[in-house]
Amino acid sequence: MTLPTFILKNALRNKRRAFLSVSSVAVSLFLLVTLQVALRELTLPAASPGAELRLCARNKVSLTNPLPARQRAVIEKIPGVEGVSPFTWFGGEYQNDGAMTFAQFAIDPKETRRVFTDLNLTDTELAGFESEKTAAIIGKISADKHHFHVGDHLTLNSTVYPGALEFKIAGIFSGTADDRMMFFRQDYLDDSIGTPGLVGMWWLKVKSAGNMAPVIQAINAAFQNTSAEVRAESERNFQLDFISMLGNVKTLIASISTVVVFTLVLVTASTMSMAVRERFRELAILKALGFRRRELFAFILAESFGLAAAGAVLGIGGAYALYTFGDVGKMTSGIFVSFQVTPRIMGWAALVAALLGIASAVAPALSVARMSVVNGLKTLD
Amino acid sequence: MSDINLTVSPGAEPMVKIRALTKLYSQGDIQVTALDRITLDIAAGEFLSLMGPSGSGKSTLLHIIAGVDRPTRGECLVQGVDVTKLDESQLADWRNHNVGFIFQSFNLIPVLTAAENVELPLLLTRLNRAQRRRQVETALEVVGLADRARHLPRQMSGGQEQRVAIARALVTDPALIVADEPTGNLDSHSAQEVLGALQALRRDAGKTIIMVTHDPKAAAFGTRQIHLEKGELSA
């Protein structure tokens, strides 16, 4: 027999309790990893290729207030601007399924290549999008989910505008940070609602990174003191602003994570205390046989650490396997496109598990250290 | 006060030398005298039976000799080492090398086999696995349980469990073996076996054995009997 064998036999003497302890640690760490990944995905959306040269301009009052279409001519003349497209939220529901399963925006198809550089679309598909007014292009995730193919027709009931619009799918794109979206033509939307001369916002691309700040300033200045003042910002800033509208998600998730960790500490500490208390007498025997305090502390620590480590392997490993090899889009009904368990998150969860192992060993180890052999021997079995 | 001094003759160095050993316990404001200035010598190779009624202090005396309890005053030298002066860590090391313990309720680890229980004290030594195995086999052979090496404590009778405990006590080859009511939980047949084993250890291996017992029949297996009464030695 070796010391590790001895520790293992002790840890597994009550198999049901060991199983339940490891399971509770595993489930809690799985939840912790899930929460942290969700937090990361929500607060740090994946950057689109080309995003560093893109910016958006929206109504300064609110995102829901439209902008006059006539602003486009002014923006296009600002030095450094390479392309400008309207970007209008349609809010369509597919097949009355009651939930917005993919977002739809009206854009200018002629600006597709210039502004939305990350869209992987064949020339034929783009030509189809440009040539037919009812044409739409849709992201691969949504196309796969709803089994759309090029040439299919779909009808969306708008929750923003009156009535429904029928679209013909001209292309299926990929390569963006969110391949769930659908783009259709602004002129089709304008026609259907009587050409009010309004757009949701402007999405534009500048020629170089050096143009970003001057263009933002120029756009903001150009519409100052008009009936539709504009707030221009980089695409990245816009995404972060948009996330902040969800409320203080970060605090909420951090609070839940803290509760999870705290509960985890209580469960593991309680298990270890029980495990040690029921063999107080045996530990006193070990002391009598010559085992020192530090050796007994090492036994308890190793056992506690072992339970936490086993739970960590199952919980963190399980989360990694599920979110890496599983279909996250399907699992979350399309809420999350990617759900990346990063090494940093895994490391953080492993650190929590390690601290948990140490923290839950401290109290039982201290009581064993304080215990005299004589008093320990008096303990009932 | 203890008026009786049970010391060896001048010139012969005893295995255990106790001088004016006192142990006081505090129970709230009341102080209880468990041992009152005990002076006692135990020669090497002796099988001493410590007798006395409950609360007489015999187990306390045994615990102090074995280095698991500390006296309030006095000296307790075992093989020339004053165990009352050793710190916790030194005491643990000293116990591992010099004392073998046998308890009333066997106190084997239930998840370990007989051989593994016997091997426990050897885990603290520098012996390699093969050397440990050899010593464990020898110890189990001495107590006649070589064929039970892979049995768990629950698969053995009380007498067999206690013999495993004896094997555990002697596996490090200590000079001193202390036994606290080793036959208290055994039937008479098993008790005879255990006492016979202890007697053989003294006779064949020259071990010094100190045994606490209530039972005069068990005490008769010793080479000397002493009585404690209210913390004092009595004739």
Coordinates of C-alpha atoms in Angstrom, one line a residue, chain A residues 16-241:
Chain A
R16 CA -22.5 7.2 -2.5
R17 CA -21.4 10.3 -0.7
A18 CA -18.2 10.6 -2.8
F19 CA -20.4 10.3 -6.0
L20 CA -22.8 12.9 -4.8
S21 CA -20.1 15.3 -3.7
V22 CA -18.2 14.9 -7.0
S23 CA -21.5 15.4 -8.9
S24 CA -22.4 18.5 -7.0
V25 CA -19.0 20.0 -7.7
A26 CA -19.3 19.0 -11.4
V27 CA -22.7 20.4 -11.9
S28 CA -21.8 23.7 -10.1
L29 CA -18.6 24.1 -12.1
F30 CA -20.5 23.3 -15.3
L31 CA -23.0 26.0 -14.4
L32 CA -20.2 28.4 -13.5
V33 CA -18.5 27.8 -16.8
T34 CA -21.8 28.2 -18.7
L35 CA -22.5 31.5 -16.9
Q36 CA -19.0 32.8 -17.6
V37 CA -19.2 31.9 -21.3
A38 CA -22.6 33.4 -21.6
L39 CA -21.3 36.6 -20.0
R40 CA -18.4 36.7 -22.3
E41 CA -20.5 36.1 -25.4
L42 CA -23.0 38.8 -24.3
T43 CA -20.5 41.4 -23.4
L44 CA -17.8 40.7 -25.9
P45 CA -19.6 39.9 -29.2
A46 CA -17.4 38.4 -31.8
A47 CA -15.8 41.0 -34.0
S48 CA -16.7 40.9 -37.6
P49 CA -13.9 40.9 -40.1
G50 CA -13.6 44.5 -41.4
A51 CA -15.3 45.9 -38.4
E52 CA -12.4 48.1 -37.6
L53 CA -13.2 50.2 -40.7
R54 CA -17.0 50.2 -40.2
L55 CA -19.1 52.7 -38.3
C56 CA -22.7 53.3 -37.8
A57 CA -24.8 56.4 -37.4
R58 CA -28.1 56.4 -35.6
N59 CA -30.6 58.9 -34.3
K60 CA -29.1 60.7 -31.3
V61 CA -32.5 60.6 -29.5
S62 CA -32.9 56.8 -29.7
L63 CA -32.1 53.8 -31.7
T64 CA -35.8 53.4 -32.5
N65 CA -36.1 56.9 -34.0
P66 CA -35.6 56.8 -37.8
L67 CA -33.3 59.1 -39.8
P68 CA -34.1 61.0 -42.9
A69 CA -33.0 59.3 -46.1
R70 CA -31.7 62.6 -47.4
Q71 CA -28.8 62.4 -45.0
R72 CA -27.1 59.9 -47.2
A73 CA -26.0 62.4 -49.8
V74 CA -24.4 64.5 -47.0
I75 CA -22.6 61.5 -45.5
E76 CA -21.3 60.3 -48.9
K77 CA -19.6 63.6 -49.4
I78 CA -17.6 63.5 -46.2
P79 CA -13.9 62.8 -47.0
G80 CA -12.8 59.3 -46.1
V81 CA -16.2 57.6 -46.5
E82 CA -16.0 54.7 -48.9
G83 CA -19.5 53.5 -48.9
V84 CA -22.9 54.1 -47.1
S85 CA -25.9 51.9 -46.8
P86 CA -29.2 52.2 -44.9
F87 CA -29.7 49.7 -42.2
T88 CA -33.3 49.4 -41.3
W89 CA -34.7 47.0 -38.7
F90 CA -37.8 45.1 -40.1
G91 CA -38.8 43.0 -37.1
G92 CA -40.4 40.2 -39.1
E93 CA -41.8 37.0 -37.7
Y94 CA -41.4 33.9 -39.7
Q95 CA -44.5 31.6 -39.9
N96 CA -46.1 33.3 -36.9
D97 CA -43.7 31.4 -34.6
G98 CA -44.0 34.2 -32.1
A99 CA -40.3 34.8 -31.7
M100 CA -37.7 36.7 -33.7
T101 CA -35.6 33.7 -34.7
F102 CA -33.4 35.8 -37.0
A103 CA -33.0 39.5 -37.5
Q104 CA -33.8 41.2 -40.8
F105 CA -32.4 44.5 -42.1
A106 CA -33.1 46.5 -45.2
I107 CA -29.8 47.6 -46.9
D108 CA -28.7 49.0 -50.3
P109 CA -27.6 45.9 -52.3
K110 CA -25.2 48.0 -54.4
E111 CA -23.2 48.7 -51.2
T112 CA -22.9 45.1 -50.2
R113 CA -19.4 44.6 -51.4
R114 CA -18.2 48.0 -50.2
V115 CA -19.7 48.1 -46.7
F116 CA -20.4 44.6 -45.6
T117 CA -17.1 43.2 -46.6
D118 CA -17.4 40.1 -44.4
L119 CA -20.3 38.6 -46.3
N120 CA -19.2 35.6 -48.3
L121 CA -21.5 35.6 -51.2
T122 CA -20.9 34.4 -54.8
D123 CA -21.1 36.9 -57.6
T124 CA -24.2 35.1 -58.9
E125 CA -25.9 35.4 -55.6
L126 CA -25.0 39.1 -55.3
A127 CA -26.2 39.7 -58.9
G128 CA -29.5 38.1 -58.0
F129 CA -29.8 40.3 -54.9
E130 CA -29.1 43.4 -56.9
S131 CA -31.4 42.6 -59.8
E132 CA -34.6 41.6 -58.1
K133 CA -36.4 43.9 -55.8
T134 CA -37.9 41.2 -53.6
A135 CA -34.5 39.4 -53.3
A136 CA -33.0 38.7 -49.9
I137 CA -29.8 37.1 -48.7
I138 CA -29.8 35.1 -45.5
G139 CA -27.1 33.8 -43.2
K140 CA -26.2 30.1 -43.3
I141 CA -27.3 29.4 -39.7
S142 CA -30.8 30.5 -40.3
A143 CA -30.9 28.9 -43.8
D144 CA -29.9 25.6 -42.3
K145 CA -32.3 25.9 -39.4
H146 CA -35.3 26.7 -41.5
H147 CA -34.1 24.6 -44.6
F148 CA -34.0 27.6 -46.9
H149 CA -32.5 27.3 -50.3
V150 CA -31.7 29.8 -53.0
G151 CA -34.9 30.4 -54.9
D152 CA -37.2 29.7 -52.0
H153 CA -39.8 32.2 -51.0
L154 CA -40.6 33.3 -47.5
T155 CA -43.1 35.7 -46.0
L156 CA -42.3 37.8 -42.9
N157 CA -44.9 39.6 -40.9
S158 CA -43.4 42.8 -39.6
T159 CA -43.9 43.8 -36.0
V160 CA -42.7 47.3 -36.9
Y161 CA -44.4 48.1 -40.2
P162 CA -48.0 47.2 -41.2
G163 CA -48.5 44.0 -43.2
A164 CA -46.2 41.3 -44.5
L165 CA -43.5 41.1 -47.2
E166 CA -42.7 38.2 -49.4
F167 CA -39.0 37.6 -50.2
K168 CA -37.2 35.4 -52.6
I169 CA -33.9 34.1 -51.3
A170 CA -31.1 35.1 -53.8
G171 CA -28.2 34.0 -51.7
I172 CA -27.0 32.3 -48.5
F173 CA -24.0 34.0 -46.9
S174 CA -21.5 33.1 -44.2
G175 CA -18.3 34.6 -42.7
T176 CA -20.0 37.2 -40.5
A177 CA -19.9 37.3 -36.7
D178 CA -23.6 36.4 -36.8
D179 CA -24.7 34.3 -39.7
R180 CA -28.3 34.3 -38.6
M181 CA -29.3 37.7 -40.1
M182 CA -31.2 38.3 -43.3
F183 CA -30.7 41.3 -45.6
F184 CA -33.2 42.6 -48.1
R185 CA -33.5 45.7 -50.2
Q186 CA -34.4 49.1 -48.7
D187 CA -36.2 50.1 -51.9
Y188 CA -38.5 47.1 -51.5
L189 CA -39.3 48.2 -48.0
D190 CA -39.8 51.8 -49.1
D191 CA -42.2 50.7 -51.9
S192 CA -44.2 48.6 -49.5
I193 CA -44.7 51.4 -47.0
G194 CA -45.2 54.3 -49.4
T195 CA -41.7 55.7 -49.5
P196 CA -41.7 57.8 -46.4
G197 CA -38.0 58.8 -46.9
L198 CA -36.8 57.3 -43.7
V199 CA -34.2 54.7 -42.7
G200 CA -33.4 53.0 -39.5
M201 CA -29.7 54.0 -39.4
W202 CA -26.7 54.3 -41.6
W203 CA -23.9 51.8 -41.8
L204 CA -20.8 52.9 -43.5
K205 CA -17.2 52.1 -44.3
V206 CA -14.3 54.4 -44.2
K207 CA -11.2 54.2 -46.4
S208 CA -8.6 53.7 -43.6
A209 CA -8.4 53.5 -39.8
G210 CA -7.1 57.0 -39.8
N211 CA -10.4 58.2 -41.2
M212 CA -12.5 56.8 -38.3
A213 CA -12.3 59.6 -35.9
P214 CA -12.6 62.5 -38.4
V215 CA -15.5 60.8 -40.2
I216 CA -17.4 60.3 -36.9
Q217 CA -16.8 63.9 -35.9
A218 CA -17.8 65.1 -39.4
I219 CA -21.1 63.2 -39.4
N220 CA -22.0 64.3 -35.9
A221 CA -21.3 67.9 -36.8
A222 CA -23.1 67.7 -40.1
F223 CA -26.4 67.1 -38.5
Q224 CA -26.0 69.1 -35.4
N225 CA -29.1 71.3 -34.7
T226 CA -31.2 69.5 -37.3
S227 CA -34.4 67.8 -36.7
A228 CA -32.6 64.5 -36.7
E229 CA -29.3 64.8 -34.9
V230 CA -27.0 61.8 -35.4
R231 CA -24.7 59.9 -33.2
A232 CA -22.0 58.2 -35.1
E233 CA -19.7 55.6 -33.6
S234 CA -17.6 52.6 -34.5
E235 CA -19.3 49.3 -35.0
R236 CA -17.6 47.9 -31.9
N237 CA -18.9 50.8 -29.7
F238 CA -22.3 50.4 -31.1
Q239 CA -22.4 46.7 -30.2
L240 CA -21.3 47.4 -26.7
D241 CA -23.8 50.2 -26.4

